[in-house]
Coordinates of C-alpha atoms and ligand atoms in Angstrom, one line a residue:
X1 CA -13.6 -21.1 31.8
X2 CA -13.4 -24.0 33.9
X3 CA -15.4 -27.0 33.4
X4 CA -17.0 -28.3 36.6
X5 CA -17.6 -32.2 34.8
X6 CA -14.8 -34.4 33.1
X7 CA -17.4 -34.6 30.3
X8 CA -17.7 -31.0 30.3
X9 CA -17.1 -29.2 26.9
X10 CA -16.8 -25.3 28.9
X11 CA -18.3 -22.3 27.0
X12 CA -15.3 -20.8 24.9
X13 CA -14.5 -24.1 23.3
X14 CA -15.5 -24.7 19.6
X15 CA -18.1 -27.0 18.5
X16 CA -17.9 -28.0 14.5
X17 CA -20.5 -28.2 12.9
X18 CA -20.9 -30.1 9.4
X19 CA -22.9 -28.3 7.0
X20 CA -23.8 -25.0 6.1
X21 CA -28.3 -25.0 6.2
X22 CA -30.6 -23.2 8.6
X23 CA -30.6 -26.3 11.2
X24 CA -26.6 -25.8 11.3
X25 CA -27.3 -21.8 11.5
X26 CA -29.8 -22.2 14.2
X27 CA -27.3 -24.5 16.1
X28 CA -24.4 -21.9 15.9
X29 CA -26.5 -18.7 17.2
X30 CA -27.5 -21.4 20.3
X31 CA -23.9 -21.6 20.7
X32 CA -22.9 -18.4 20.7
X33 CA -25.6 -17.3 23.3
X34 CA -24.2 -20.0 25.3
X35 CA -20.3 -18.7 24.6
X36 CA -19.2 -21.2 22.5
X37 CA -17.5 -20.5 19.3
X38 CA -18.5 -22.2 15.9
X39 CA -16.4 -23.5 13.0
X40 CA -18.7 -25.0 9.7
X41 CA -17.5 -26.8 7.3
X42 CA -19.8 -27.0 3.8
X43 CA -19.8 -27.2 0.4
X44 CA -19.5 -24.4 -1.5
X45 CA -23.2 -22.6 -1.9
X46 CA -26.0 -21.0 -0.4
X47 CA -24.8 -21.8 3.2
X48 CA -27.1 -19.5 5.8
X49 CA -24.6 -20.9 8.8
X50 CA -21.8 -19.0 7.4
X51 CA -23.3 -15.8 8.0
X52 CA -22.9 -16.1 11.8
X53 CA -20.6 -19.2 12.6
X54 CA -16.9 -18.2 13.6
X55 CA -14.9 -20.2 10.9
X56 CA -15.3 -21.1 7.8
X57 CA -14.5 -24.1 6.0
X58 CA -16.0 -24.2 2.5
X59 CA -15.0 -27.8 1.4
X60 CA -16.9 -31.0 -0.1
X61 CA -17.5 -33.4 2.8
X62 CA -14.6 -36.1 1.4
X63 CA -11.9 -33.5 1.2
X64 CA -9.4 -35.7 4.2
X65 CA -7.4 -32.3 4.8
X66 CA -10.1 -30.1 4.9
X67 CA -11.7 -32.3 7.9
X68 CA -9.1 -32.6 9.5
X69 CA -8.4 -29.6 10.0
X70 CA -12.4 -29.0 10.9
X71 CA -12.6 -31.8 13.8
X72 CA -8.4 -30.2 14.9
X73 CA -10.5 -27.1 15.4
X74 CA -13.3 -28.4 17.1
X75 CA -13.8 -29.7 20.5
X76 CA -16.6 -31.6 19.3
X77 CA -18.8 -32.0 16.5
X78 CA -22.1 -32.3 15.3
X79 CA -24.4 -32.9 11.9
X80 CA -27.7 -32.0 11.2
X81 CA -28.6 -33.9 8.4
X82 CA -28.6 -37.4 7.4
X83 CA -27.8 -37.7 3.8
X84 CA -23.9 -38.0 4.4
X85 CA -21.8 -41.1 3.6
X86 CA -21.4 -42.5 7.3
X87 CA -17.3 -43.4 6.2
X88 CA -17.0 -39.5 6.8
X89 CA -18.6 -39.4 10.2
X90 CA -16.4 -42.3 10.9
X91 CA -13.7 -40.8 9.9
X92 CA -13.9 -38.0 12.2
X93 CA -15.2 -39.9 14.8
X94 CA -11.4 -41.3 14.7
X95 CA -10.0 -37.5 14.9
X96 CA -12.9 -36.0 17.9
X97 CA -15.6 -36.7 19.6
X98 CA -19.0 -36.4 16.9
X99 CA -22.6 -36.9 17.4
X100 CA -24.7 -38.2 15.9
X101 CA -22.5 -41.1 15.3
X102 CA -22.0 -43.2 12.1
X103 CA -24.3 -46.0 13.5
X104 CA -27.2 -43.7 13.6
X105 CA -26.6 -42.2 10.4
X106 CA -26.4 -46.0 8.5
X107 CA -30.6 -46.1 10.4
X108 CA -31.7 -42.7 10.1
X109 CA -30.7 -42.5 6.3
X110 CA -32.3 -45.8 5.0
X111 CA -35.9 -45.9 5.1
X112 CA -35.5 -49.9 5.1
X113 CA -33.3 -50.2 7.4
X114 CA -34.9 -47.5 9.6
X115 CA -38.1 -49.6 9.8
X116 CA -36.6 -52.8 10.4
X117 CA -35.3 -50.9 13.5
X118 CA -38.5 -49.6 14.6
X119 CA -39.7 -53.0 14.5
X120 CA -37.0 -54.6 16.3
X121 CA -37.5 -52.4 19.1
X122 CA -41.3 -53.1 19.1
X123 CA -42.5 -49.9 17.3
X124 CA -45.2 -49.8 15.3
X125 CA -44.9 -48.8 11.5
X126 CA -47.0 -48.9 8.6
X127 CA -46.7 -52.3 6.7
X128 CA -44.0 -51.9 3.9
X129 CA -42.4 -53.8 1.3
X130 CA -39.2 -53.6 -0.1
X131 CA -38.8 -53.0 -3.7
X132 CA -36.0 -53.2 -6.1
X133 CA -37.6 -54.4 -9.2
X134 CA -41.0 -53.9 -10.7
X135 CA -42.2 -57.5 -10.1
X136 CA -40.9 -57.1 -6.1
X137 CA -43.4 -53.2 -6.6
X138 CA -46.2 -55.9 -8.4
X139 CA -46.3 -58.2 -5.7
X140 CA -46.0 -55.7 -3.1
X141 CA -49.4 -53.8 -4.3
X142 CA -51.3 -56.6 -4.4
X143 CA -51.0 -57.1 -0.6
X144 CA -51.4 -53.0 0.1
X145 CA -55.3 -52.6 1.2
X146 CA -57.6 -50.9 -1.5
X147 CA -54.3 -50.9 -3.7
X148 CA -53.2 -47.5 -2.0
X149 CA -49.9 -46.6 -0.7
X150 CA -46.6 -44.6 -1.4
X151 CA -43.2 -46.3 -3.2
X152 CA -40.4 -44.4 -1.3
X153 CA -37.0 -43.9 -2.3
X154 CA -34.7 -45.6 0.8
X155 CA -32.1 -42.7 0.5
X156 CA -32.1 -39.0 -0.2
X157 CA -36.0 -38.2 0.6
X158 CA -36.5 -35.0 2.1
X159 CA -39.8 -32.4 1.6
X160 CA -41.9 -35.7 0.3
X161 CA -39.7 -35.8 -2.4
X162 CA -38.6 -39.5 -4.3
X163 CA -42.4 -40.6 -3.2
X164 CA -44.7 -41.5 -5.8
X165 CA -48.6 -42.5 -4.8
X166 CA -49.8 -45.6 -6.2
X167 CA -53.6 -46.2 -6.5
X168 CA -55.8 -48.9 -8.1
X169 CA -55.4 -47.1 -11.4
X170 CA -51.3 -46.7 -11.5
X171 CA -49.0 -47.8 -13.9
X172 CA -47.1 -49.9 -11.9
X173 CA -44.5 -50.0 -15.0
X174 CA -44.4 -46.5 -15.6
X175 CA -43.8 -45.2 -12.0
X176 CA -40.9 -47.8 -11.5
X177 CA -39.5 -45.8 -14.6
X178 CA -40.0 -42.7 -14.3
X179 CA -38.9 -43.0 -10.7
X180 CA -35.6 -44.5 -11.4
X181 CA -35.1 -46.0 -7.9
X182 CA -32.4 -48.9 -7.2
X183 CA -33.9 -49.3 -3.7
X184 CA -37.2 -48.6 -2.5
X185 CA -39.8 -49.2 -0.3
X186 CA -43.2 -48.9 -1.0
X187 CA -45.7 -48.6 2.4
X188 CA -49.2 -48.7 2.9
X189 CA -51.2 -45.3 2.9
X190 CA -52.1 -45.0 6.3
X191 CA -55.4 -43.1 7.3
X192 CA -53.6 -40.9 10.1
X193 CA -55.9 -39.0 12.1
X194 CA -53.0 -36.7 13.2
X195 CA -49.4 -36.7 12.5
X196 CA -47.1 -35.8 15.7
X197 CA -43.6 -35.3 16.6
X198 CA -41.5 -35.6 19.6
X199 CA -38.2 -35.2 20.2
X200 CA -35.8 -35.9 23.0
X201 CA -32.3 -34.8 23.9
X202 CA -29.9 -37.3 25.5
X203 CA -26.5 -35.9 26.4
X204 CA -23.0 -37.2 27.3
X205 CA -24.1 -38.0 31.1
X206 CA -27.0 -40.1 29.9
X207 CA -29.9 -37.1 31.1
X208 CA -32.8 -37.2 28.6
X209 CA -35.9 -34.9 28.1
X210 CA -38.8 -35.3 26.0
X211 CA -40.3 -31.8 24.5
X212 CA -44.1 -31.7 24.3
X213 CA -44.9 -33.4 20.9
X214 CA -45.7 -31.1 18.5
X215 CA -49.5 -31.6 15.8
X216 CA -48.1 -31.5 12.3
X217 CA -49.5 -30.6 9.5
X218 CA -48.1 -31.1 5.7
X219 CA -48.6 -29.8 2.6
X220 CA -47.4 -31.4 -0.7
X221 CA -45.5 -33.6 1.4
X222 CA -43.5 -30.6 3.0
X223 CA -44.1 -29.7 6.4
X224 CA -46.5 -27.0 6.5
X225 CA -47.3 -26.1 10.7
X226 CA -46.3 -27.4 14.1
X227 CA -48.3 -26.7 16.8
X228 CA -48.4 -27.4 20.6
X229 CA -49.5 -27.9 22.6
X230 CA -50.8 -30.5 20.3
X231 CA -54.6 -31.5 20.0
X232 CA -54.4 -35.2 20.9
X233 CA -55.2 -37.4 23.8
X234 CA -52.7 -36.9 26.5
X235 CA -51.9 -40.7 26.6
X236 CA -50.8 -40.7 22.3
X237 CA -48.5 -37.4 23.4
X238 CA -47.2 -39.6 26.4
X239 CA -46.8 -42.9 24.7
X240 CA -45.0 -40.8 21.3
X241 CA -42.8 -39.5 23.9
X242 CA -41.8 -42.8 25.5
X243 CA -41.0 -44.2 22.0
X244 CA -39.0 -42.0 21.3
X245 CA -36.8 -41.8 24.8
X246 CA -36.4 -45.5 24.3
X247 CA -35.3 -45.2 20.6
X248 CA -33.2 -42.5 21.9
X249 CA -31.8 -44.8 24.2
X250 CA -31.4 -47.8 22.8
X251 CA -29.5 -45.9 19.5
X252 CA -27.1 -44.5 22.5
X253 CA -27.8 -41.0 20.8
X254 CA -26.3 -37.9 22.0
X255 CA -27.8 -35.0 21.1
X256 CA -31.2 -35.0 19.8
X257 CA -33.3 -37.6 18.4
X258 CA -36.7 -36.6 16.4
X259 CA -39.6 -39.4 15.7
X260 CA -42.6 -38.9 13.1
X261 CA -45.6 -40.4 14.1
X262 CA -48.8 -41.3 12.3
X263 CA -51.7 -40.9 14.9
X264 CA -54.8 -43.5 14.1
X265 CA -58.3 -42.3 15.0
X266 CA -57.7 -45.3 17.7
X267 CA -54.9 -43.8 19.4
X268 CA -52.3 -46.4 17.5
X269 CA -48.9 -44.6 16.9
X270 CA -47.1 -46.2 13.7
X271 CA -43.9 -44.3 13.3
X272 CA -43.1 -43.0 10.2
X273 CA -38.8 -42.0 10.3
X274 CA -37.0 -40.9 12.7
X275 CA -34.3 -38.3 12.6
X276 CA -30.8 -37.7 14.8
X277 CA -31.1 -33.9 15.1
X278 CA -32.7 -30.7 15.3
X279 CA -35.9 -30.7 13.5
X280 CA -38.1 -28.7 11.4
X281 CA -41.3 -29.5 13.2
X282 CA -39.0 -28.3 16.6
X283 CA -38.7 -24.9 15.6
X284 CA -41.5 -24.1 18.1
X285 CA -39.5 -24.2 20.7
X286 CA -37.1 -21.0 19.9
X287 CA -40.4 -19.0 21.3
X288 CA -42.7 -21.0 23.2
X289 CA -40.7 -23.3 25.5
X290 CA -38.0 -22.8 28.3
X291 CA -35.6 -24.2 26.1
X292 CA -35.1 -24.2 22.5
X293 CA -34.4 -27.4 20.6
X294 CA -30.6 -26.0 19.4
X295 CA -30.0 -24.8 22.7
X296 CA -30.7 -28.6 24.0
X297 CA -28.6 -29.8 21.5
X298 CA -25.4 -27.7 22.3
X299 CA -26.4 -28.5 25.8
X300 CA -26.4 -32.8 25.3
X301 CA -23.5 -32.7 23.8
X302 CA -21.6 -30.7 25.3
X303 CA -22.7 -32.4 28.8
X304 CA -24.3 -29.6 30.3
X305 CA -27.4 -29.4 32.2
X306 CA -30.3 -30.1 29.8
X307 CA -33.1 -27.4 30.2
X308 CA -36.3 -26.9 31.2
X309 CA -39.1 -28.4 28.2
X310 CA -42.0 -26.7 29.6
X311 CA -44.5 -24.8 26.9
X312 CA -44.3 -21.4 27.8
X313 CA -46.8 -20.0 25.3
X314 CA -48.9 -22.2 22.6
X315 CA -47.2 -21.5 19.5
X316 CA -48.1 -22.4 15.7
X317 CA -44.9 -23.1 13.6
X318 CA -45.2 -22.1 9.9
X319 CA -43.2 -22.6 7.5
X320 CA -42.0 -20.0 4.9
X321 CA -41.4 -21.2 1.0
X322 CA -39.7 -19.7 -1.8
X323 CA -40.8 -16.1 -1.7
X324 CA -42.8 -16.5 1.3
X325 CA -39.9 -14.1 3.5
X326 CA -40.3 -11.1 1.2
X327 CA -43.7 -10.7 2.8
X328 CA -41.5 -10.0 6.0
X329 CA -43.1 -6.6 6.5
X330 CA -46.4 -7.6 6.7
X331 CA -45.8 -10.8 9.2
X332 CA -44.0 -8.5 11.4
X333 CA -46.8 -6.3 11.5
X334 CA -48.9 -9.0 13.5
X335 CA -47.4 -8.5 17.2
X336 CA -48.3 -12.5 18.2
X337 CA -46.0 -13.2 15.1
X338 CA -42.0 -14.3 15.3
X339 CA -40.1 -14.3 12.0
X340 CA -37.1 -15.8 10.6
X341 CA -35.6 -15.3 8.0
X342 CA -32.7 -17.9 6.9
X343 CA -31.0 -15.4 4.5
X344 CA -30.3 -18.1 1.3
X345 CA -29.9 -16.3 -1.5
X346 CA -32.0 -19.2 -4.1
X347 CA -36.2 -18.3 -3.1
X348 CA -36.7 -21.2 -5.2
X349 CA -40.2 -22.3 -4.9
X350 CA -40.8 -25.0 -2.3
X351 CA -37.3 -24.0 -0.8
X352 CA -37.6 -23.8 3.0
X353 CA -36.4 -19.8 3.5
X354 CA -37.5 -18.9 6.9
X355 CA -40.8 -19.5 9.2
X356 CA -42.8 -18.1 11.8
X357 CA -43.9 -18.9 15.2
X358 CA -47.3 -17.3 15.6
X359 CA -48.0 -16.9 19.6
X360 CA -51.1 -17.4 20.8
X361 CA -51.2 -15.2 23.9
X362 CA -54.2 -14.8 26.3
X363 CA -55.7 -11.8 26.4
X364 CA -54.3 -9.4 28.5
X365 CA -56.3 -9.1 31.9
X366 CA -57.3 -5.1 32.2
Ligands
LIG1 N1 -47.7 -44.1 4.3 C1 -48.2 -42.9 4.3 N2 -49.5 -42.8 4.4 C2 -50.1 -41.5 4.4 N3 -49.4 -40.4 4.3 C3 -48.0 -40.5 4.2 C4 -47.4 -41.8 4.2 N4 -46.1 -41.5 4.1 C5 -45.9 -40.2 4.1 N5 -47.1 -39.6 4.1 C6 -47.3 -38.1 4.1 O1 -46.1 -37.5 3.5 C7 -45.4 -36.7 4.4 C8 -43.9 -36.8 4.1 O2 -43.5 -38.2 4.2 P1 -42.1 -38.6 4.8 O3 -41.9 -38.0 6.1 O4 -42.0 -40.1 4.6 O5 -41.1 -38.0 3.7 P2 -39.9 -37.0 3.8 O6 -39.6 -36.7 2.4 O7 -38.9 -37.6 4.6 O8 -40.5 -35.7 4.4 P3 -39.9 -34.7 5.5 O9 -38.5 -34.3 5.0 O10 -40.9 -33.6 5.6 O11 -39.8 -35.5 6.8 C9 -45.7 -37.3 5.8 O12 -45.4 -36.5 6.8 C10 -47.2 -37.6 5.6 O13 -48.0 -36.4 5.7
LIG2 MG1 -41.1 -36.9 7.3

């Protein structure tokens, strides 16, 4: 097919894709409905992307041959995930065009580093300390209000997990042991009144959109629902959106960049992290706007016309844990319900293993 832009990456071509999850798998089914073929390349395991992406590569992430021959196959590439050394995204960066770029990944993967960012650029987060001994965690609680906040791993959080509360009552000592960090940050417990999302595409042409920001809701520090439209003033949806575009812009990001928000009963925004891809509390989108998030993403970067972000129906996002998707026959007995199932094989409890977008349609008019 013939591309109608320099930067145009035509349906037909390949896009790699690095990693084998349900983000990755949600990215490649985009892809195919847009004609583009898919080549993974993950470590071996439970890899839900393999069952419908085009080749195969089953490799750890520093094998040189084996990504070589991924970025030879692909026209470009992508990531959904930030927990990857950046020297590999550099290193393919050197062999194919890849977004999110290595840059972004050294942020998006350091909580430190990720807030000093925010702050740079004039955002808002809770006040933190950095901690990498127990006297740095002593000092640090004695300036958090009422004692109260959270010590943070900097690297390899996901699902709340590496996060420890402290209160009045902790053993300071004991935490710092049992948690084992070399670099941490411990931040103030904030008293959000909501917690919202937005996230924005940018693609190679320099076109962004903002989706509607999505209400989020958390449970044992794992994302529990997304819903939109969201129930906050219209000026906190606005202003979470406008953060975010000028993150987006000011990283340079291709693709898709995701900001969570804490959302103060005063309409303050602090953002929490930030996040170069696809994103669990976008799922939404695959039924209740014009556009899904994956769709957007294969869209940025392969310089294509970004779509339509309008909400087409209100949707509630819910997550499904652990054995949650063997109740399948019972959620597909609602009719306002959408399921998806990721297919891993592990129903470990807590694992993400699928979720539902429950549509909230108007009655019919008779
Ligand atoms: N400083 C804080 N004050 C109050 N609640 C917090 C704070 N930090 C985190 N939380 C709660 O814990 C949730 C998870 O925290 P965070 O996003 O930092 O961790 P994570 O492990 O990266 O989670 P995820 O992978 O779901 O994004 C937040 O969405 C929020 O509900
Ligand atoms: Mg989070």
């Amino acid at each position: 097919m013939q591309s109608n832009s320099p930067t145009m990456i035509a349906p037909g071509a390949t896009i790699g894709i690095l990693g084998g999850g349900q983000l990755e798998k949600m990215t490649a089914l985009a892809a195919s409905h847009l004609g583009y073929r898919t080549c993974i390349l993950c470590p071996e395991g439970d890899n839900p992307a393999a069952l419908v992406s085009n080749n195969i590569i089953i490799s750890h992430y520093d094998n040189k041959d084996n990504l070589s021959n991924f970025s030879n196959s692909s026209e470009v590439m992508t990531l959904c995930f930030e927990n990857i050394d950046d020297a590999v995204v550099e290193a393919l960066a050197k062999q194919g065009r890849i977004y999110p770029g290595a840059e972004i990944i050294r942020i998006a993967q350091h909580r430190l580093r990720e807030k000093a960012y925010f702050r740079e650029h004039g955002v808002q987060t809770a006040d933190f300390y950095p901690v990498h001994s127990l006297a740095e965690l002593e000092t640090g609680v004695r300036s958090l209000p009422q004692g109260c906040g959270l010590l943070k791993s900097c690297r390899f959080g996901y699902d709340g997990k590496g996060q420890y509360k402290i209160d009045l009552g902790t053993d300071l000592a004991e935490i710092w042991a049992q948690a084992g960090f070399e670099e941490a940050v411990l931040e103030a417990w904030v008293p959000f009144k909501t917690e919202v999302s937005a996230i924005v595409a940018r693609s190679t042409n320099g076109e962004m959109r903002a989706f509607p920001v999505a209400e989020n809701t958390h449970r044992e520090g794992i994302l529990h629902t997304s819903r939109v439209p969201a129930q906050v003033p219209h000026a906190v949806a606005e202003q979470a959106q406008a953060i975010t575009l000028q993150l987006a812009e000011a990283l340079d990001v291709v693709g898709l960049l995701t900001v969570e928000f804490f959302a103060l009963e005063d309409g303050t925004l602090l953002a929490n992290e930030m996040a170069p891809r696809p994103h669990n509390s976008g799922h939404w989108t695959m039924d209740g706007c014009v556009t899904s998030q994956f769709e957007q993403l294969v869209r940025a970067i392969c310089g294509l016309p970004l779509g339509a972000v309008e909400v087409t129906v209100p949707v509630t996002m819910e997550n499904l844990l652990g054995e949650d998707v063997l109740h399948y026959a019972t959620q597909l007995a609602d009719p306002a319900v959408r399921l998806y199932i990721y297919g891993k094989q592990g129903l470990r409890p807590g694992r993400k293993t699928g979720h539902i977008n429950r549509l909230h349609l108007s009655p019919r008019a008779e």
